[in-house]
Coordinates of C-alpha atoms in Angstrom, one line a residue:
Chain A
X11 CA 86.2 73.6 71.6
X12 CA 88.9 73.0 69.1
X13 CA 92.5 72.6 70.9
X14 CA 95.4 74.7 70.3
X15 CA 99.4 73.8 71.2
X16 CA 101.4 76.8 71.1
X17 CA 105.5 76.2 70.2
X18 CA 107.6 78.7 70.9
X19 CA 111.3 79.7 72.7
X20 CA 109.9 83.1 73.6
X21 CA 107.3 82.9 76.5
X22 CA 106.0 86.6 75.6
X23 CA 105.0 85.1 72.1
X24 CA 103.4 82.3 74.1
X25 CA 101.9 84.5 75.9
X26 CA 100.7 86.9 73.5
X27 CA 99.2 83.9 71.8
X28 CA 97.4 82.6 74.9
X29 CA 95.9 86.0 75.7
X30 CA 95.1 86.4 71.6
X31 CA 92.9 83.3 71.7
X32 CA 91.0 84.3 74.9
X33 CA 88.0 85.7 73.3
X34 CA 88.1 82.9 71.0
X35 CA 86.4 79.1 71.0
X36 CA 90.2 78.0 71.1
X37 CA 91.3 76.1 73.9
X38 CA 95.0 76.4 74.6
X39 CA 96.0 72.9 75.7
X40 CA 99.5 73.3 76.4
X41 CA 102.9 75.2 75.0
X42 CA 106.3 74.0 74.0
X43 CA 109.4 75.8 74.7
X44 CA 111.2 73.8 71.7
X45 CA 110.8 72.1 68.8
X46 CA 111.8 68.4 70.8
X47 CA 108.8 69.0 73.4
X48 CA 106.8 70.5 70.8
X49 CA 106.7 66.8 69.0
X50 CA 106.1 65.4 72.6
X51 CA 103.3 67.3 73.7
X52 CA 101.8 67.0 70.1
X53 CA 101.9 62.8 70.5
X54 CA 100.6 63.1 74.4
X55 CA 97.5 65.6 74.0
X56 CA 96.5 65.6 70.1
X57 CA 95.9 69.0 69.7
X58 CA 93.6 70.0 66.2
X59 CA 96.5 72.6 65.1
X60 CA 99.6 73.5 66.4
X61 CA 101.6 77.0 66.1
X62 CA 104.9 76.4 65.6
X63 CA 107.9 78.9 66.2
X64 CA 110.7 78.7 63.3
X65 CA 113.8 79.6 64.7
X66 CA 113.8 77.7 68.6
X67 CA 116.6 76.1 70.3
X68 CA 117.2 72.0 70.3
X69 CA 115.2 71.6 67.5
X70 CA 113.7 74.4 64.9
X71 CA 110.7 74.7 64.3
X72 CA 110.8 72.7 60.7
X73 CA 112.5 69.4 62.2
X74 CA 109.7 69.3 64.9
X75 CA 106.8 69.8 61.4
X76 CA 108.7 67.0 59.6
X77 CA 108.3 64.9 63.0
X78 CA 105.3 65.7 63.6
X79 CA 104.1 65.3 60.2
X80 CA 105.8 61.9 60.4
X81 CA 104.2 60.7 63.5
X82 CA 100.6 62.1 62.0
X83 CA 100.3 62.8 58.3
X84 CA 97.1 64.8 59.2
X85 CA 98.5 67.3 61.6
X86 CA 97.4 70.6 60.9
X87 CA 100.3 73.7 61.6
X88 CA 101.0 77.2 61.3
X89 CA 104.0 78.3 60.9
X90 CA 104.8 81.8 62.9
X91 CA 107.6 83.3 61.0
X92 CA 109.6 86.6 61.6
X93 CA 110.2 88.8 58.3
X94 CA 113.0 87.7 56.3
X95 CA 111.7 83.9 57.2
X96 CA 110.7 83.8 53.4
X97 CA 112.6 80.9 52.0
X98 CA 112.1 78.7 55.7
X99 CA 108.3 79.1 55.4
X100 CA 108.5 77.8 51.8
X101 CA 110.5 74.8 53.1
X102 CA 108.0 74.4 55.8
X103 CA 105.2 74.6 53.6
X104 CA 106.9 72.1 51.0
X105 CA 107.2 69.8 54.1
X106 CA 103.4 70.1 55.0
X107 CA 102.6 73.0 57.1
X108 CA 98.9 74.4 56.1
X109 CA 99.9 77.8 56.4
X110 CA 101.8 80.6 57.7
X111 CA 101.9 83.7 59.7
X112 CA 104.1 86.7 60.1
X113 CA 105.1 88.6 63.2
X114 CA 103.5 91.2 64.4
X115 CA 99.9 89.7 63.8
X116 CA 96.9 90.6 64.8
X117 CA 94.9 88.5 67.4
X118 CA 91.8 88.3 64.2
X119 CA 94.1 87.7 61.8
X120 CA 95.2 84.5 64.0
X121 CA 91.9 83.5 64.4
X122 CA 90.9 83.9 61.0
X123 CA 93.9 81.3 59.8
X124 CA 93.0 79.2 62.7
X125 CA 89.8 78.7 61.4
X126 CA 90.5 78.7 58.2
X127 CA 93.1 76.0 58.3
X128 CA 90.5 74.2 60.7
X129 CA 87.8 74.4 58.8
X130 CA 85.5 76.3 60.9
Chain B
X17 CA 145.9 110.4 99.5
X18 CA 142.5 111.8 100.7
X19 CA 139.9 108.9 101.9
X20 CA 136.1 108.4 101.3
X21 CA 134.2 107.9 104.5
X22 CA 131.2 105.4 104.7
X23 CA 128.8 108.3 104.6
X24 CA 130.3 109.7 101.5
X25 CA 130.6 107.0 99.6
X26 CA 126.5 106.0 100.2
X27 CA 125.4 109.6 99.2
X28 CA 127.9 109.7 95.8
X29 CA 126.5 106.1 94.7
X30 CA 123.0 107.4 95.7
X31 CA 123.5 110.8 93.8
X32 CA 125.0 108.5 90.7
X33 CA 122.4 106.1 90.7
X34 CA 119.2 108.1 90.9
X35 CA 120.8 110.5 88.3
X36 CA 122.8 108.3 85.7
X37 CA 121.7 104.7 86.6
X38 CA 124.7 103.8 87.6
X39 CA 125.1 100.8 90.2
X40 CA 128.3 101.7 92.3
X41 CA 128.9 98.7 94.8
X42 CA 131.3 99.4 97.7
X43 CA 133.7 97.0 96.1
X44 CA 134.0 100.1 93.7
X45 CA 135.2 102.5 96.4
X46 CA 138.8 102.5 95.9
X47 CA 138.3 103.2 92.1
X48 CA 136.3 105.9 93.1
X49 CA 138.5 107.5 95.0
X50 CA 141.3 107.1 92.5
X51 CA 139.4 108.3 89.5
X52 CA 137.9 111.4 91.7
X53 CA 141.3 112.0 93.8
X54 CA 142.5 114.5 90.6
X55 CA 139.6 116.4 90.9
X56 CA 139.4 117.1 94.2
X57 CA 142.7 118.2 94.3
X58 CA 142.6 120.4 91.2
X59 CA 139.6 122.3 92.9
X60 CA 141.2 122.4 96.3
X61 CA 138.7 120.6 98.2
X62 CA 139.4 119.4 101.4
X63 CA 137.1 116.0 101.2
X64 CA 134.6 114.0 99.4
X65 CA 131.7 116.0 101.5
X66 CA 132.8 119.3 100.1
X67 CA 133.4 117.8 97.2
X68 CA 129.4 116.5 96.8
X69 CA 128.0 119.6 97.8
X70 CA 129.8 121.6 95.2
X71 CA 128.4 118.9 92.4
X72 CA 124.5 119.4 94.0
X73 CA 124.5 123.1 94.0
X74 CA 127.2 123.7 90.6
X75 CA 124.0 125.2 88.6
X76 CA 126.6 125.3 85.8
X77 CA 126.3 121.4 85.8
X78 CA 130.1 120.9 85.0
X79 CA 130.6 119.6 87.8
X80 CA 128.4 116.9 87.3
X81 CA 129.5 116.3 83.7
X82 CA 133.2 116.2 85.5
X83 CA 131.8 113.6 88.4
X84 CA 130.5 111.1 85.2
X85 CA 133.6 111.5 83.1
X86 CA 135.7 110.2 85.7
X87 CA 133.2 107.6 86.8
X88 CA 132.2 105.8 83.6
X89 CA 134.6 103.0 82.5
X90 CA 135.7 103.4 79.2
X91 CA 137.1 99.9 77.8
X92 CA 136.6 99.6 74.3
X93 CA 138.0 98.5 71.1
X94 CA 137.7 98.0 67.5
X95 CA 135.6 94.9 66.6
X96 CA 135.4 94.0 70.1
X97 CA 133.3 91.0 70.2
X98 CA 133.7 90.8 66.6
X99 CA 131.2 87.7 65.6
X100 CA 128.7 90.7 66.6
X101 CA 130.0 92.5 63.8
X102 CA 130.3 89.5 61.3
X103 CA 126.5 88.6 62.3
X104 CA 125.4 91.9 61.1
X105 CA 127.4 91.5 57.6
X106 CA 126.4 88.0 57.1
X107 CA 122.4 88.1 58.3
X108 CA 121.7 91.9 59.4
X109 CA 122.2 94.2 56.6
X110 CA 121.4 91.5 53.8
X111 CA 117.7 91.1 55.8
X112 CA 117.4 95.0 55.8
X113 CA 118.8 95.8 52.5
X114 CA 115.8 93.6 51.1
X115 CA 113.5 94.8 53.8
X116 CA 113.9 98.5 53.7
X117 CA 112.2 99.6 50.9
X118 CA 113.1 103.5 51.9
X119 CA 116.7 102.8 52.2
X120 CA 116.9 104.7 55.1
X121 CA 118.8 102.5 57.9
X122 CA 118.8 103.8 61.6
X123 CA 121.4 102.4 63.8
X124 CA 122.3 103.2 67.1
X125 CA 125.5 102.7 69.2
X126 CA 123.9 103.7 72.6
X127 CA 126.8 104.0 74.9
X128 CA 129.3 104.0 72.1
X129 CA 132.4 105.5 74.3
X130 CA 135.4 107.0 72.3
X131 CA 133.8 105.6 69.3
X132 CA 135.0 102.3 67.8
X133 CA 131.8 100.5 68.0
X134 CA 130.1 102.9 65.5
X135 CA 132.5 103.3 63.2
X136 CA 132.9 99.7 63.1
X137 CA 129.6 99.3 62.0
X138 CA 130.0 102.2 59.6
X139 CA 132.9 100.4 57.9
X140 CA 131.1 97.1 58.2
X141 CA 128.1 99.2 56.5
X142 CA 130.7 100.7 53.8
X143 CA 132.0 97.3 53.0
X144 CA 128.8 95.4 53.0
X145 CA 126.8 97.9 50.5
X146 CA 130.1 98.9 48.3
X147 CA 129.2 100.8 44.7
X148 CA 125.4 101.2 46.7
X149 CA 126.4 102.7 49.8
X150 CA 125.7 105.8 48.1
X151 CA 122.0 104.9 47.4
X152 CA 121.7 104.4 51.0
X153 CA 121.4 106.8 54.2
X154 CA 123.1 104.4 56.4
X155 CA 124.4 106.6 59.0
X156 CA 124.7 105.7 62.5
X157 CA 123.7 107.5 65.8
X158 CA 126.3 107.4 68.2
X159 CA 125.3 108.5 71.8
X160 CA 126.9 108.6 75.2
X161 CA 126.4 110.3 78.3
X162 CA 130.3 111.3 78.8
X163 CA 130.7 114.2 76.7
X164 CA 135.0 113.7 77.3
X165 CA 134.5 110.4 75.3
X166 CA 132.4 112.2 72.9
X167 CA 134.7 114.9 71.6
X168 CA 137.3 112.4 71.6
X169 CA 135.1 110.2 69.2
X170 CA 134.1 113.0 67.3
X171 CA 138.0 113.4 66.0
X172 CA 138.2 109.8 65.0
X173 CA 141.9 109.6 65.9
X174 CA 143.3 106.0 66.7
X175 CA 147.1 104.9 68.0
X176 CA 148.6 103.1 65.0
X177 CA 148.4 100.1 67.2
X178 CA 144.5 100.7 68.0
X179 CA 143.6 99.9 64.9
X180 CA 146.4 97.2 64.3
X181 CA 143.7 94.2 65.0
X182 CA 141.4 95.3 61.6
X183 CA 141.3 93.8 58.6
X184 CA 144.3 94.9 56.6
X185 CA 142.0 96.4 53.6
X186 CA 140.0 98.2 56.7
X187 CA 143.2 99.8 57.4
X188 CA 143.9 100.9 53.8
X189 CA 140.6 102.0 52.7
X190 CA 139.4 104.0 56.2
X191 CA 142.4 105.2 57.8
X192 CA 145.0 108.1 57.0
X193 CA 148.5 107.7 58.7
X194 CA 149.2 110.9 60.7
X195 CA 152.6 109.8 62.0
X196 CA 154.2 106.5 63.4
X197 CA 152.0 106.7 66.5
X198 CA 148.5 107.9 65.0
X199 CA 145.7 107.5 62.3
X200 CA 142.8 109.4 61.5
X201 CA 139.3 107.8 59.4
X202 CA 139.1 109.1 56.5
X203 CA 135.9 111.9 56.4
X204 CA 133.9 109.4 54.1
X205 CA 133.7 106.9 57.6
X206 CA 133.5 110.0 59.9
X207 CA 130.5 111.6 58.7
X208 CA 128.5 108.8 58.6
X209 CA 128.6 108.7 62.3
X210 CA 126.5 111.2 64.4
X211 CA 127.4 111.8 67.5
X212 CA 125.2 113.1 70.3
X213 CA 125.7 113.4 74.2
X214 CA 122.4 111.7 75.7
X215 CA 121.7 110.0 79.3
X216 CA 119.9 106.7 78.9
X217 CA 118.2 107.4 82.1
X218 CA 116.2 110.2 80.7
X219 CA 112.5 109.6 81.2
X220 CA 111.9 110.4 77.2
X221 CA 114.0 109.5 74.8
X222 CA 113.9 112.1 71.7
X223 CA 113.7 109.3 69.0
X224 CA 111.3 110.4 65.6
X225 CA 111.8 107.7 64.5
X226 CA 112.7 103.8 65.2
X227 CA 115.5 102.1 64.7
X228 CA 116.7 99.0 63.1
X229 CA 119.5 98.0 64.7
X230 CA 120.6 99.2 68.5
X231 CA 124.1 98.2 69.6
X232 CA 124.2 98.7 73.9
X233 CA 127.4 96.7 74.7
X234 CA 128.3 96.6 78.4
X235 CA 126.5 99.4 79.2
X236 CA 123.8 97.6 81.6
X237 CA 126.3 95.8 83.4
X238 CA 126.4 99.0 85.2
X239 CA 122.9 98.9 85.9
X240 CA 120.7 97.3 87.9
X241 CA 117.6 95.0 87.4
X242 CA 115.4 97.3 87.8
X243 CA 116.9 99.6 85.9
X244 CA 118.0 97.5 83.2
X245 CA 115.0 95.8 82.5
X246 CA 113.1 99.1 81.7
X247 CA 115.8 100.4 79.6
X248 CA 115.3 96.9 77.6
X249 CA 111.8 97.7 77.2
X250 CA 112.7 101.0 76.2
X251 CA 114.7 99.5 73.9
X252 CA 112.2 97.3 73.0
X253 CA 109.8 99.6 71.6
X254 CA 112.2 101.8 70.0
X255 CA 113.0 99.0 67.8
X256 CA 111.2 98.1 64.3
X257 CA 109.3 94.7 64.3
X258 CA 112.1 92.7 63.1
X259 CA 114.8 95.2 64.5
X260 CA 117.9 93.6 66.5
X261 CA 119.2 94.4 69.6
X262 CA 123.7 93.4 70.3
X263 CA 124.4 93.3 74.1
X264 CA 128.0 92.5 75.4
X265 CA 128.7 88.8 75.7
X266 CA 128.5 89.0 79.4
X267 CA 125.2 90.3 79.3
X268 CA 122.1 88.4 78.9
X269 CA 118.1 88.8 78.6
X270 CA 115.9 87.2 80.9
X271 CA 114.4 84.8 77.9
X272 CA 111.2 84.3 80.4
X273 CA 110.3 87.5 81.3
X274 CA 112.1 89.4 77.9
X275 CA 109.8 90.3 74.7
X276 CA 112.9 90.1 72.5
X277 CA 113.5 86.7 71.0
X278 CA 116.8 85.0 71.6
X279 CA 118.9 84.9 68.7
X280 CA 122.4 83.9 69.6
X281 CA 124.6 84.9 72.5
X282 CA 123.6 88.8 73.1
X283 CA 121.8 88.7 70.0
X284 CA 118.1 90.0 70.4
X285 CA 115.4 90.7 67.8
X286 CA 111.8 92.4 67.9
X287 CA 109.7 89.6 66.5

């Protein structure tokens, strides 16, 4: 089972996420309320692929990819974007994130990018 | 001066809150009293008892209408909490004028008193858009539950020194001198605001269509939990996916248990 960390300030995203993956081979192995414990919990439990929030408090989204990415050149994340994100995710992106989704999303949809960016 | 009893003061917060919402703590008695005193004079009844069972068997419902005139605070003022204001002009409006294809914006002042808030925003609108504001149905839905406040809105006639805190070009370019003491906005401001009398504690709200962008500043503060936190659902899913929603500064969103995401200080979006 491939293991998921979920960063983001709002715990109904988190949540929505968690539930999303539940009829999924996705294991969610913890969630981040900020970008600082985001690049914490990615160093303590080595999760396969992160979501990551954009706009959090203590650190955004796209400081805790470029620490991340730092501490493990191979890290694979999503970025979760709201619309009008457009020019952050191309930052993001330019700074190593795999891919990118917008809110609202669909729970397949998340999957399908999962596994795309995955592999599977 | 004619006194509320205990009893009377329970069964007038009861009848307010389970009709309007409205969370009356005892601390509130004395302004009560004062606000109602007027009234009960004018009508020639002899207490607050009387008083209540004229309001549940007027079938005319002015009384009522009277009752939550007198009882709903109305403090406001232009650009109150104006970063609100400066937010929408700066992030807002340029994130829906590229994201509304239609050009059709729907804001709502909900709670919007004699009628600053919305015409605010309607001058912030003006001034953000300029030679396109015609291109654009930008006009903004102002509700409130008093229907005093209302009529007084509907005129759009400020004291001189009402409007004295605006932007000197705000005051040139919306606002016709009367005399020394008063102005009135000028029609191209005025009709872009709707008004329409409307309880938030109606079970359905008659919405087509959702909005954009709802302004409800210290409205809640008069509400409570329970009550609050289904109107922010309401709220909620009234809103567009990427919709904002501008409480008063005092105010804040659970951020544990709320769907909206935090944006800033009483700053809310539908993510």
């Amino acid at each position: 089972m491939k293991k998921l960390l979920i960063v983001d300030d709002a715990a109904f995203m988190r949540l929505s996420i968690r539930n999303m993956m539940n009829n999924y081979d996705i294991e969610i192995v913890g969630e981040a309320a900020n970008g600082l414990m985001g690049v914490e919990m990615y160093k303590e439990l080595h999760p396969d692929v992160v979501t990551m929030d954009i706009t959090m408090p203590e650190m955004s989204g796209i400081e805790a990819l470029k620490a991340i990415k730092a501490h493990d050149p191979q890290a694979k994340v999503i970025m979760v974007s709201a619309m009008g994100q457009e020019g952050m995710v191309k930052e993001a992106i330019i700074n190593g994130a795999k891919t990118f989704v917008v809110k609202p999303f669909k729970e397949e949809f998340l999957y399908q990018t999962i596994s795309k960016v995955l592999g599977l | 001066m004619l006194t509320m009893t205990n009893q009377e003061f329970s069964q007038l917060a009861a009848y307010i809150k389970a009709n309007y919402g409205i969370n009356l703590k005892e601390e509130k008695r004395a302004l009560v009293t004062g606000r109602l005193h007027h009234v009960l004079i004018q009508n020639n009844f002899r207490n607050f008892s009387e008083y209540y069972e004229h309001i549940l068997t007027d079938k005319t419902g002015n009384g009522a209408a009277t009752l939550i005139n007198k009882i709903t605070t109305n403090h406001t003022f232009f650009m109150r909490e104006t970063d609100h204001f400066e937010y929408c002009k700066a992030q807002v409006l340029p994130y829906l004028a590229n994201q509304v294809k239609a050009k059709d914006l729907r804001i709502w002042s909900a709670g919007c008193s004699s009628g600053e808030e919305p015409y605010t925003l309607a001058m912030v609108i003006d001034e953000f858009f300029g030679k396109e504001r015609l291109l654009w149905d930008a006009k903004v839905l102002a509700t409130d539950i008093s229907s005093r406040v209302l009529e007084e809105a509907k005129k759009g006639v400020y004291k001189n020194a009402e409007i004295a805190t605006l932007p000197a070009q705000w005051r040139l370019n919306y606002f016709r001198k009367i005399d020394n003491e008063k102005s009135v906005l000028v029609d191209r401001i005025r009709n872009e605001v709707i008004y329409r009398k409307f309880n938030l504690m109606d079970s359905s709200f008659p919405f087509k269509r959702k909005f954009h962008v709802i302004f409800c500043r210290n409205v809640m503060i008069y509400f409570d939990a329970q009550t609050k936190w289904e109107l922010v659902n309401k709220f909620f899913d009234l809103l567009e996916y990427g919709g904002y929603l501008f409480i008063g500064h005092s105010e804040s969103l659970n951020r544990e248990e709320s769907k909206f995401k935090y944006i800033m200080p009483a700053v809310y979006r539908k993510e």
